[in-house]
Structures are given as C-alpha cells and as structure tokens.
GROMACS .gro file of C-alpha atoms in nm:
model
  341
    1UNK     CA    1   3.255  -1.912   1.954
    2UNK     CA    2   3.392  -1.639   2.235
    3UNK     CA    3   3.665  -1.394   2.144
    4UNK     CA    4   3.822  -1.166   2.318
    5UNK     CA    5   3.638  -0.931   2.125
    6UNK     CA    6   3.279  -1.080   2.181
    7UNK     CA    7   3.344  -1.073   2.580
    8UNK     CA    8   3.465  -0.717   2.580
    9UNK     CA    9   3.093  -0.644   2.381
   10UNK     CA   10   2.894  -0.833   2.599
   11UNK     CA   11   3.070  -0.658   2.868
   12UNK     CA   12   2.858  -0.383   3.125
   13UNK     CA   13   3.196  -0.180   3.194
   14UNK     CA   14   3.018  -0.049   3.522
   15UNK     CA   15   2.858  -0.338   3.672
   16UNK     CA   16   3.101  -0.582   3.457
   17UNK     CA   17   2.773  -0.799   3.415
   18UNK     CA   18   2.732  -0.951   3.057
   19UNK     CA   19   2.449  -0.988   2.812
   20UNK     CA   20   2.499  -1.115   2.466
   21UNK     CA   21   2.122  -1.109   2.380
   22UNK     CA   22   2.147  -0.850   2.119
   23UNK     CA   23   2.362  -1.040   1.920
   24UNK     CA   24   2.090  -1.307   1.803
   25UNK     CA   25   1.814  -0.990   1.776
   26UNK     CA   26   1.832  -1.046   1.383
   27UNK     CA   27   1.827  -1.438   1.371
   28UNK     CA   28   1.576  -1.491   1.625
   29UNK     CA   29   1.282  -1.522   1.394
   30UNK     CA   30   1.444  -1.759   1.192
   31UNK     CA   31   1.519  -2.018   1.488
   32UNK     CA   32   1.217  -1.927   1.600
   33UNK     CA   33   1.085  -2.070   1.343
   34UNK     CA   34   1.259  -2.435   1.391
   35UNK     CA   35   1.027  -2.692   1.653
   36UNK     CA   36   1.378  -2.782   1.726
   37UNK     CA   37   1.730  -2.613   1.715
   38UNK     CA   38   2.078  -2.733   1.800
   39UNK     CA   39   2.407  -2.558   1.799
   40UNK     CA   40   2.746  -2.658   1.817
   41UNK     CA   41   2.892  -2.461   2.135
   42UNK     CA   42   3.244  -2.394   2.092
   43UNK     CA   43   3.381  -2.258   2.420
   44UNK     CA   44   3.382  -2.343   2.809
   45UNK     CA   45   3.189  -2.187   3.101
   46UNK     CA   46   3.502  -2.250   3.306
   47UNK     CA   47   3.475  -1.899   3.509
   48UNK     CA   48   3.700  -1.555   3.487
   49UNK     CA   49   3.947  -1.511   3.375
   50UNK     CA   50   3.720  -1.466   3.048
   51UNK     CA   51   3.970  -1.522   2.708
   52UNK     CA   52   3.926  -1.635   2.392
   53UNK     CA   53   4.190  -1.801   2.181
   54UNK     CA   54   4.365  -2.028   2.204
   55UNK     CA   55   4.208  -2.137   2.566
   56UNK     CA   56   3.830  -2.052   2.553
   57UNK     CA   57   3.639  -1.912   2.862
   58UNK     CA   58   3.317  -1.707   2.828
   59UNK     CA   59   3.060  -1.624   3.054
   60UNK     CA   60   2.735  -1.869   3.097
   61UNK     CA   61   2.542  -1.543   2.975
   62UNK     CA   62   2.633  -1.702   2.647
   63UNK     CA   63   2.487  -1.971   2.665
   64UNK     CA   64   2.215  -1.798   2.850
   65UNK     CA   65   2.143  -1.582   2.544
   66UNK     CA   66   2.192  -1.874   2.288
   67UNK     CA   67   1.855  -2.008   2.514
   68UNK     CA   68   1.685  -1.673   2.491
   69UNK     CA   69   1.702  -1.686   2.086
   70UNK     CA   70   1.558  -2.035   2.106
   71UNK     CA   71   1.842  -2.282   2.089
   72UNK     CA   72   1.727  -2.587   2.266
   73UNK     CA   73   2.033  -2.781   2.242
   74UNK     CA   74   2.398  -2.764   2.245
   75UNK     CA   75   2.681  -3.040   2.140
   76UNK     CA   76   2.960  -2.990   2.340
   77UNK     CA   77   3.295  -3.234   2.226
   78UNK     CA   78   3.492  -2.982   1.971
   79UNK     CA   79   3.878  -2.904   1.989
   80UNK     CA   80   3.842  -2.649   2.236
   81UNK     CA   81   3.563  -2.878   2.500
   82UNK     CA   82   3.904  -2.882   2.729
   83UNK     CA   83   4.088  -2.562   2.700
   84UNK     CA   84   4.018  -2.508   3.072
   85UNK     CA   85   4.085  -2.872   3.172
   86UNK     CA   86   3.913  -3.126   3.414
   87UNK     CA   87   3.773  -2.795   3.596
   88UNK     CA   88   3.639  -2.654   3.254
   89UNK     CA   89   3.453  -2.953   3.170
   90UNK     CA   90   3.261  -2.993   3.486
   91UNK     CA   91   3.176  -2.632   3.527
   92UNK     CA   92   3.069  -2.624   3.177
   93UNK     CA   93   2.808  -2.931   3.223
   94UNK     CA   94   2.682  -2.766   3.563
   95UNK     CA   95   2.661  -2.422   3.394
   96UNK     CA   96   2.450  -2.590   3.147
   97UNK     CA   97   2.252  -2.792   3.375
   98UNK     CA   98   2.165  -2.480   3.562
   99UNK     CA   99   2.025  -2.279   3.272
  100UNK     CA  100   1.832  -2.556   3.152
  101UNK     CA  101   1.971  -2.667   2.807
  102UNK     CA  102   2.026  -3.017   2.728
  103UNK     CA  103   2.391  -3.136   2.543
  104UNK     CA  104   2.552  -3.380   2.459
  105UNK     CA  105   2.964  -3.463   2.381
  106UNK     CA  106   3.115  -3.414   2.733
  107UNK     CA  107   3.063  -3.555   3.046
  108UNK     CA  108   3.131  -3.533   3.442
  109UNK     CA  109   3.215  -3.922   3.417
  110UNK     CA  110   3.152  -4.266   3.218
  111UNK     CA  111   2.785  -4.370   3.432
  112UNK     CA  112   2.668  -4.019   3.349
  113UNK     CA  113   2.775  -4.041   2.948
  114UNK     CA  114   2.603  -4.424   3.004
  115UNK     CA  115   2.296  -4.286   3.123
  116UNK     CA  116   2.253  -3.951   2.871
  117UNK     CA  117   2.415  -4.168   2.539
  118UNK     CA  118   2.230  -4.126   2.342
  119UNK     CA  119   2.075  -3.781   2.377
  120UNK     CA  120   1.720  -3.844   2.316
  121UNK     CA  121   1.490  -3.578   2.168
  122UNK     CA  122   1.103  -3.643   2.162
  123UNK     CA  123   0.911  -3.377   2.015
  124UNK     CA  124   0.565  -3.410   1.779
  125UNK     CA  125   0.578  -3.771   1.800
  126UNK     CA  126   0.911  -3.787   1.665
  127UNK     CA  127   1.180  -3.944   1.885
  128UNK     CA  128   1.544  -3.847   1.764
  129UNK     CA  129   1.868  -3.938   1.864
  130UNK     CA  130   2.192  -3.695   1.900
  131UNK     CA  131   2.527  -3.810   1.898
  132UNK     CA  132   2.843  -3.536   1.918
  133UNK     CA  133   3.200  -3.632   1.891
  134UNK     CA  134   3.511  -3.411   1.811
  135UNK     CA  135   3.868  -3.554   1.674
  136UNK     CA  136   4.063  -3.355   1.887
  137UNK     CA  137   4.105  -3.163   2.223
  138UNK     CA  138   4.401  -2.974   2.071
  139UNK     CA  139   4.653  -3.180   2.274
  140UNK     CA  140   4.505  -3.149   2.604
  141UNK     CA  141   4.508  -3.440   2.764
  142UNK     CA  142   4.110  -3.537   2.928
  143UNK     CA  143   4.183  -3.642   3.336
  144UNK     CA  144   3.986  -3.908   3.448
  145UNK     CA  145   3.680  -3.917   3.532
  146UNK     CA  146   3.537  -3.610   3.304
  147UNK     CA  147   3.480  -3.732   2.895
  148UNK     CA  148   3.499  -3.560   2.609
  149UNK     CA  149   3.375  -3.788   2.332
  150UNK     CA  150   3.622  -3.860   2.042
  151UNK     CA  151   3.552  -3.945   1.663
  152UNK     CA  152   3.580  -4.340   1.692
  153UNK     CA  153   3.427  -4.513   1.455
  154UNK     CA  154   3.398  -4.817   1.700
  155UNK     CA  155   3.279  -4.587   1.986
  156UNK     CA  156   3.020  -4.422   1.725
  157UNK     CA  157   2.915  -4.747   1.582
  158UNK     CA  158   2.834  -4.895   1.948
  159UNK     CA  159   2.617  -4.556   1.989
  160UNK     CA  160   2.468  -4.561   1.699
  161UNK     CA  161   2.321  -4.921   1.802
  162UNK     CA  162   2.192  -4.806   2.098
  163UNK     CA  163   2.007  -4.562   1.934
  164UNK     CA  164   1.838  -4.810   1.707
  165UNK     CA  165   1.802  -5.036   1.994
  166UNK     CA  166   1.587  -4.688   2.174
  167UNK     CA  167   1.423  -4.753   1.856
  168UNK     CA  168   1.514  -4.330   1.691
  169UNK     CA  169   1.332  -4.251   1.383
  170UNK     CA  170   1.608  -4.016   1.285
  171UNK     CA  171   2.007  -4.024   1.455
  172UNK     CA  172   2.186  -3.701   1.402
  173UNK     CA  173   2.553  -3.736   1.432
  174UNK     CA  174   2.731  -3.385   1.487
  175UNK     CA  175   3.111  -3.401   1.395
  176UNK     CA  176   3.403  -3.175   1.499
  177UNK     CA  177   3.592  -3.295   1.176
  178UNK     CA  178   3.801  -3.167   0.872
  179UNK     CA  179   4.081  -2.954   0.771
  180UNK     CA  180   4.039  -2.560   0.901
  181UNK     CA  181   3.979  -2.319   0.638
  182UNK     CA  182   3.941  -2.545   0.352
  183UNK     CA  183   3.626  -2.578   0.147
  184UNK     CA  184   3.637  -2.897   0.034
  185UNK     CA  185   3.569  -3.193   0.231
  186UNK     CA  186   3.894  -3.428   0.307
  187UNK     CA  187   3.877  -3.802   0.223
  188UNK     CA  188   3.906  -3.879   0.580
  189UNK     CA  189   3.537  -3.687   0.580
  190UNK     CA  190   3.409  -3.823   0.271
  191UNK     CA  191   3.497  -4.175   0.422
  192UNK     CA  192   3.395  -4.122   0.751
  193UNK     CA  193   3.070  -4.007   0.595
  194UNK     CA  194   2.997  -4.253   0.389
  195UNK     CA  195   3.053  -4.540   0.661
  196UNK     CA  196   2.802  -4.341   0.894
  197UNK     CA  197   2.551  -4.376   0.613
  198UNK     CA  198   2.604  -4.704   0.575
  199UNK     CA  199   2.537  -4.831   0.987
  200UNK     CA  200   2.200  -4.614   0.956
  201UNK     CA  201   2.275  -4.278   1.033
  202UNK     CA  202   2.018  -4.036   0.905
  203UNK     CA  203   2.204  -3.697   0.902
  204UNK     CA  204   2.569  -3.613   0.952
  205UNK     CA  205   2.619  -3.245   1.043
  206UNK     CA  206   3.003  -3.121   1.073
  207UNK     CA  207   3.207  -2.800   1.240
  208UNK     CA  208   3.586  -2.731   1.277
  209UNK     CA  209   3.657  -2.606   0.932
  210UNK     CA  210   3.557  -2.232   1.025
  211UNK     CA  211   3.449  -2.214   0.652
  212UNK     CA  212   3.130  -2.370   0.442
  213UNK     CA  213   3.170  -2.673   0.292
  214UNK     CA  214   2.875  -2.869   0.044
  215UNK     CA  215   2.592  -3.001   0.177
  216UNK     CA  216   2.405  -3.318   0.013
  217UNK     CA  217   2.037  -3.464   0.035
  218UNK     CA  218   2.032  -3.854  -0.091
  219UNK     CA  219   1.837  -4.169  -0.077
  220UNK     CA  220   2.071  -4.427   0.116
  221UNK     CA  221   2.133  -4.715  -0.063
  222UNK     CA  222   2.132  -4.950   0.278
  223UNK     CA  223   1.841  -4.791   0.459
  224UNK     CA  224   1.612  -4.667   0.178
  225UNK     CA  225   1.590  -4.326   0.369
  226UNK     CA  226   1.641  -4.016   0.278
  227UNK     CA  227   1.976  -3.926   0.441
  228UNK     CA  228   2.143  -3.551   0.488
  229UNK     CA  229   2.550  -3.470   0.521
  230UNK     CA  230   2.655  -3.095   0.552
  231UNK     CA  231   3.036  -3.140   0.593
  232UNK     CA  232   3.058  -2.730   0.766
  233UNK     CA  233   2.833  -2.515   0.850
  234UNK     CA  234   3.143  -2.269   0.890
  235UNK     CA  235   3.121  -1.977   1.128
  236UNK     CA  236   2.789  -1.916   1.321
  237UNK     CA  237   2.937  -1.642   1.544
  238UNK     CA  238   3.295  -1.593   1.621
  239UNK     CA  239   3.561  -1.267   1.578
  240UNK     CA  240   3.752  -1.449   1.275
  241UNK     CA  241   3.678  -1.171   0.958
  242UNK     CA  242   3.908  -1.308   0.705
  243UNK     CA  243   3.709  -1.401   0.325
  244UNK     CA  244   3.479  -1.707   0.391
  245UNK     CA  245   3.532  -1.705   0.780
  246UNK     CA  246   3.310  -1.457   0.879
  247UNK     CA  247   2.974  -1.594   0.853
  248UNK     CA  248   2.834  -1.918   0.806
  249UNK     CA  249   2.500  -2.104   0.761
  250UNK     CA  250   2.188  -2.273   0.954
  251UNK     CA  251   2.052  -2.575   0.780
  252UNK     CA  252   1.708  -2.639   0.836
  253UNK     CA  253   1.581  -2.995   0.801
  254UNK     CA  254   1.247  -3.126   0.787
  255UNK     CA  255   1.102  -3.449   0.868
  256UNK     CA  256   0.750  -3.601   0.782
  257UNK     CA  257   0.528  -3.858   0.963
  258UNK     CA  258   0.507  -4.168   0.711
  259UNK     CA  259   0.302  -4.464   0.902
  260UNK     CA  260   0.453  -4.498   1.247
  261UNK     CA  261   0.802  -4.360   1.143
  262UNK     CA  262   0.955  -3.995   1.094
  263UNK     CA  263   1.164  -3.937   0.768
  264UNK     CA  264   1.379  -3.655   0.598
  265UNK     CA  265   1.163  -3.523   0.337
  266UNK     CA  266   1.330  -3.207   0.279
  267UNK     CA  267   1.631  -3.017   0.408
  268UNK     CA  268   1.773  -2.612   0.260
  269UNK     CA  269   2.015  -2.364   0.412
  270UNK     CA  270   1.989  -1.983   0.556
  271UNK     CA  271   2.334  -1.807   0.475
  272UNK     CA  272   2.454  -1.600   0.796
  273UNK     CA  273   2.697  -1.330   0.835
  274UNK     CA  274   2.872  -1.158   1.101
  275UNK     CA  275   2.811  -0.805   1.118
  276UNK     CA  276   3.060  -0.604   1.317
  277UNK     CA  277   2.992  -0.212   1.373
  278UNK     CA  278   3.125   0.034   1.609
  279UNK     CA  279   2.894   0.154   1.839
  280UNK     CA  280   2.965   0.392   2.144
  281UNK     CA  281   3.292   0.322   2.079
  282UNK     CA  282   3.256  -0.056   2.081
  283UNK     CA  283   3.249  -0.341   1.848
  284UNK     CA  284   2.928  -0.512   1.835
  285UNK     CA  285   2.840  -0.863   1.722
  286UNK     CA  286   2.488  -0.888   1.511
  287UNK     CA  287   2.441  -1.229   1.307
  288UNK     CA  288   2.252  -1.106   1.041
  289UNK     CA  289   2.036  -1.332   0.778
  290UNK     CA  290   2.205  -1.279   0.472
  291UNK     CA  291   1.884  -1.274   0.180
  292UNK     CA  292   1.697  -1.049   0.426
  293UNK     CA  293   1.964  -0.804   0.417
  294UNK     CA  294   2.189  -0.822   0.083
  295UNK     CA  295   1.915  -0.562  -0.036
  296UNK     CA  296   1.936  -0.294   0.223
  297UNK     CA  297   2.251  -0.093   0.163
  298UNK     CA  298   2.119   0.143   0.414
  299UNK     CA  299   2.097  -0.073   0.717
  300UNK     CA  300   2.487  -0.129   0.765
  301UNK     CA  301   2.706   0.230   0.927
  302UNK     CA  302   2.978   0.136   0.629
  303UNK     CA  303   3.000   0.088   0.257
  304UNK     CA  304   3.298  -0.129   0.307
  305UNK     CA  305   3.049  -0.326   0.550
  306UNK     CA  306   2.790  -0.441   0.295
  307UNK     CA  307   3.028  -0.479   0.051
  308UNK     CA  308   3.163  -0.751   0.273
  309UNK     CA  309   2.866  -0.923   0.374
  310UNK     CA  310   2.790  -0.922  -0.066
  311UNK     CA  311   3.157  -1.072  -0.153
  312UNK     CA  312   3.069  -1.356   0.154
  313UNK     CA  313   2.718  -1.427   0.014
  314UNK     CA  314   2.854  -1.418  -0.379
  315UNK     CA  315   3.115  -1.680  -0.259
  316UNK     CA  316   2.927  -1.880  -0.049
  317UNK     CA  317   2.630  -1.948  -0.335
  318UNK     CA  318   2.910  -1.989  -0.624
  319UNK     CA  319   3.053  -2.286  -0.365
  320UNK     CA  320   2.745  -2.426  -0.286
  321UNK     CA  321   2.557  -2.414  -0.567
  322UNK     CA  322   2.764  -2.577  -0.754
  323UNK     CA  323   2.868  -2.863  -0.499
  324UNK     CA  324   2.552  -2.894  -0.314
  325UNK     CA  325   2.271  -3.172  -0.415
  326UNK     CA  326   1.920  -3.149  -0.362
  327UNK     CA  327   1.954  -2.833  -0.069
  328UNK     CA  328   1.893  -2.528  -0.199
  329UNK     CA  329   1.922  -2.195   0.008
  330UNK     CA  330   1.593  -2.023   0.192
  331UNK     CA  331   1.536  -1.678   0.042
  332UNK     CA  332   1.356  -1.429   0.202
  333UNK     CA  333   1.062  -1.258  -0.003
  334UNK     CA  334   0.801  -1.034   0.106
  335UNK     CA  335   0.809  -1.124   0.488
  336UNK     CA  336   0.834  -1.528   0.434
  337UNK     CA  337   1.107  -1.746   0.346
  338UNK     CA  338   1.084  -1.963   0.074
  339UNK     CA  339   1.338  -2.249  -0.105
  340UNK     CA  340   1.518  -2.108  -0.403
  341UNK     CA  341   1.427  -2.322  -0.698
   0.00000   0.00000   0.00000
C-alpha cells in the first residue's frame, strides 16, 4: 500500500523525485529467490496530488521499485483499483505498461480484458494462469469503458474455463475478499473457496483483511491435485501499526514436473514485518524477514521496536500454527532457509 507516510519517505525534499528502493533492501533475497513473484498492488499511479487514504495515489517509482526487488507481477482489482476514477485506472495500466510489469484485474476496456483474460505465465515449461478480482471499489462507481474485475462467481467460473480451455497446469485466483481486521475467514470465504476448488482451481490466494488469516495445503477431492488456499496474507507494506496489522507474510509455493503436467507439491510461508525507524528526521519503511531478524536485538534503533516485531511474530505463529494445514513457516538458519518441521 501508499500512505501518506510512505510518500513523504520516498520523497527527495530537494529535487521532490522519489525512490522507494530501500524499502525492499531486506526482502530482496528472499524474492529473489522465487522463479516467479506476484504481488497484490494496492494503490493507483493516477499522478500528484500524491495521498494515501482513503483515495490512493503514489508515484510509479513504486511500482518501479516493487520491479527492482524482483516482483514480476502485479494484480490490480482491490477496493481501492478506483480511488482516482476512470483517469486513475487508465494511468495506472499505462504506468504499468511503461515500466514493464505485467497485471492483471483492471482494464482500459472489455476487448483489452478479452485479449489479456486470462493472464498467462509461461516459465520452465510450466504455463500458469492468473485470475484477480476484488468485491468492492469502495462505492465508486467504474465509468465505462475502463474495468475493474469484480468477485462473480459466474464471471470467475467463465474465466476459469478459459483457462482450462488455454490448457494451464496450475490457475491462481487472487481475491480482494473478507472482513478487515479479522483473523478468521468469513463463511462467505470459506464458501467461495470451496466452490473455486471444486471448478478446478489450483490455488486461491486472498488480501483485504489487512491481518493474517490460515493458510491450507489439500488434495482436492474433484481434481485429485494438490490444491493451496491462504485466505490473507495481511499487510506486505503499508503505514497501518496497530497489533497484527503491521506486517504480514509471503507464501512461497512450489510446483513439480509430473509427466507432461506441473503440480503443487509443496507450499510454506516467510513472516514479514514492517519496520519503521526515524532516520534524519524521517520515518523510514524497511520490510524486514521476520526469522532472520527476531534474533538480533541490536539491529533495530529501539527496544520498544523489537519488542514489536517479537509480539507480531509470537501472534502470528500461535494463529497459524494452530489453524494452518500442511504449510509450515520458512526459518532462516545459518544463511539458508529451511521449512520448520
């Protein structure tokens, strides 16, 4: 996300240029590490004035620096994909465009969303299909022609199709769903995920709740995969600091060759937190990878500070560890990460 607070950081106050680059300096390894990453982007590139809540605007250095860490793609339809109306959509799909990342949720008009539905992903033999859809603008009505997909089950079912019919060995579904700031899943989610499942979706990966909610690995009963849901993957970056809100997780999911087909064959979380010091008399933004850090005191300017970032972790693994099935968390050890057991 973009507040207020994340522009004024990224802000050069003499050449009022902005580079967010440093913010991702402590993640990069790890999505580094990924042959492909995807994030949910949760603002607009719809020019100055710059703001952040309730009607998003950052600058495309964002974005820019999401590419520089190694993000190679972005969905797009969330509650805020129209805070700066028909003029916000299209310059966010042409900011895009022009930096060179591929998305997927909004579009300039219906031939374009025909032609780039669904988003197709071909990497190590593996051809995957992304589909992005939110359940709300926040009210703000979408003008004709611009599109910002919404969570339809008869729109996502047709989709879905299609992808099978550009014969996908994996379709990722990405979700703006749920009930902000509560850690357990709604029925409306439970439902909506089980239905997903059922019509051949391989992994169903949700945002909106601003807090973690359980993730689950299974063998579907219909398709005889392996399928994964992660209902939240709560806060990746944003300015929100309140208990559970200020950090987040990456899931990392891994898929195997069998025959002439790619499958899930195993899937575990990184835990992420937003560290905020004051530097120069600014507040910085640093996502730092929680198990790399939770042992080094030293490294944060506060007390108070780590003591945070050990209360989010403590909370996060009671949650998930006891909801969670068959994804465990990646701990770091000696230089590598490695799945908890």
């Amino acid at each position: 996300m973009g507040h207020d607070e994340q522009i004024w950081s990224a802000e050069n106050r003499e050449t009022h240029l902005y580079n967010y680059d440093d913010v991702f300096q402590y993640i990069d390894p790890v999505i580094a590490d990924a042959d492909i990453a995807i994030a949910n982007f949760e603002v607009t590139l719809g020019g100055p004035p710059y703001t952040g809540y309730p009607q998003f605007s950052s600058p495309a250095d964002l974005a820019a620096a999401c590419k520089n860490a190694g993000i190679d793609y972005f969905v797009t339809a969330n509650n805020h994909a129209a805070d700066r109306g028909k003029k916000g959509i299209i310059s966010t799909i042409n900011k895009l465009d022009s930096i060179g990342i591929p998305h997927t949720g909004t579009f300039l008009n219906s031939s374009c969303r025909d032609s780039l539905t669904p988003l197709m992903i071909h990497k190590n033999g593996a051809s995957i299909a992304l589909l992005n859809y939110t359940f709300s603008t926040n009210g703000i009505i979408v003008p004709e022609p611009v599109i910002v997909n919404m969570l339809d089950k008869e729109l996502i079912t047709r989709d879905v199709n299609e992808a099978k019919d550009k014969n996908a060995d994996i379709i990722i579904l990405f979700l703006h769903w749920g009930t902000e700031y509560d850690t357990i899943p709604s029925k409306t989610q439970t439902d909506l995920a089980e239905y997903f499942q059922s019509i051949g979706v391989d992994m169903v990966i949700g945002s909106h709740p601003h807090v973690l909610q359980k993730m689950f690995r299974t063998k579907n009963n219909v398709t005889g995969n392996n399928d994964v849901v992660i209902y939240s993957l709560g806060n990746f970056v944003s300015n929100q600091r309140k208990p559970k809100t200020d950090g987040g997780s990456m899931v990392r999911i891994e898929l195997t060759r069998i025959g002439e087909k790619y499958s899930i064959s195993n899937a575990g979380y990184y835990l992420t937190w937003v560290y905020t010091p004051i530097e120069k008399y600014r507040k910085k933004f640093f996502i730092l990878p929680c198990s790399e850090f939770e042992n080094k005191p030293d490294f944060f300017d506060k007390p108070e500070a780590y003591l945070h970032m050990k209360k989010f972790i403590s909370d996060s693994r009671k949650l998930l560890n006891e909801q969670n099935i068959e994804i465990k968390e990646y701990i770091f050890n000696r230089n590598s990460w490695v799945l908890s057991n």
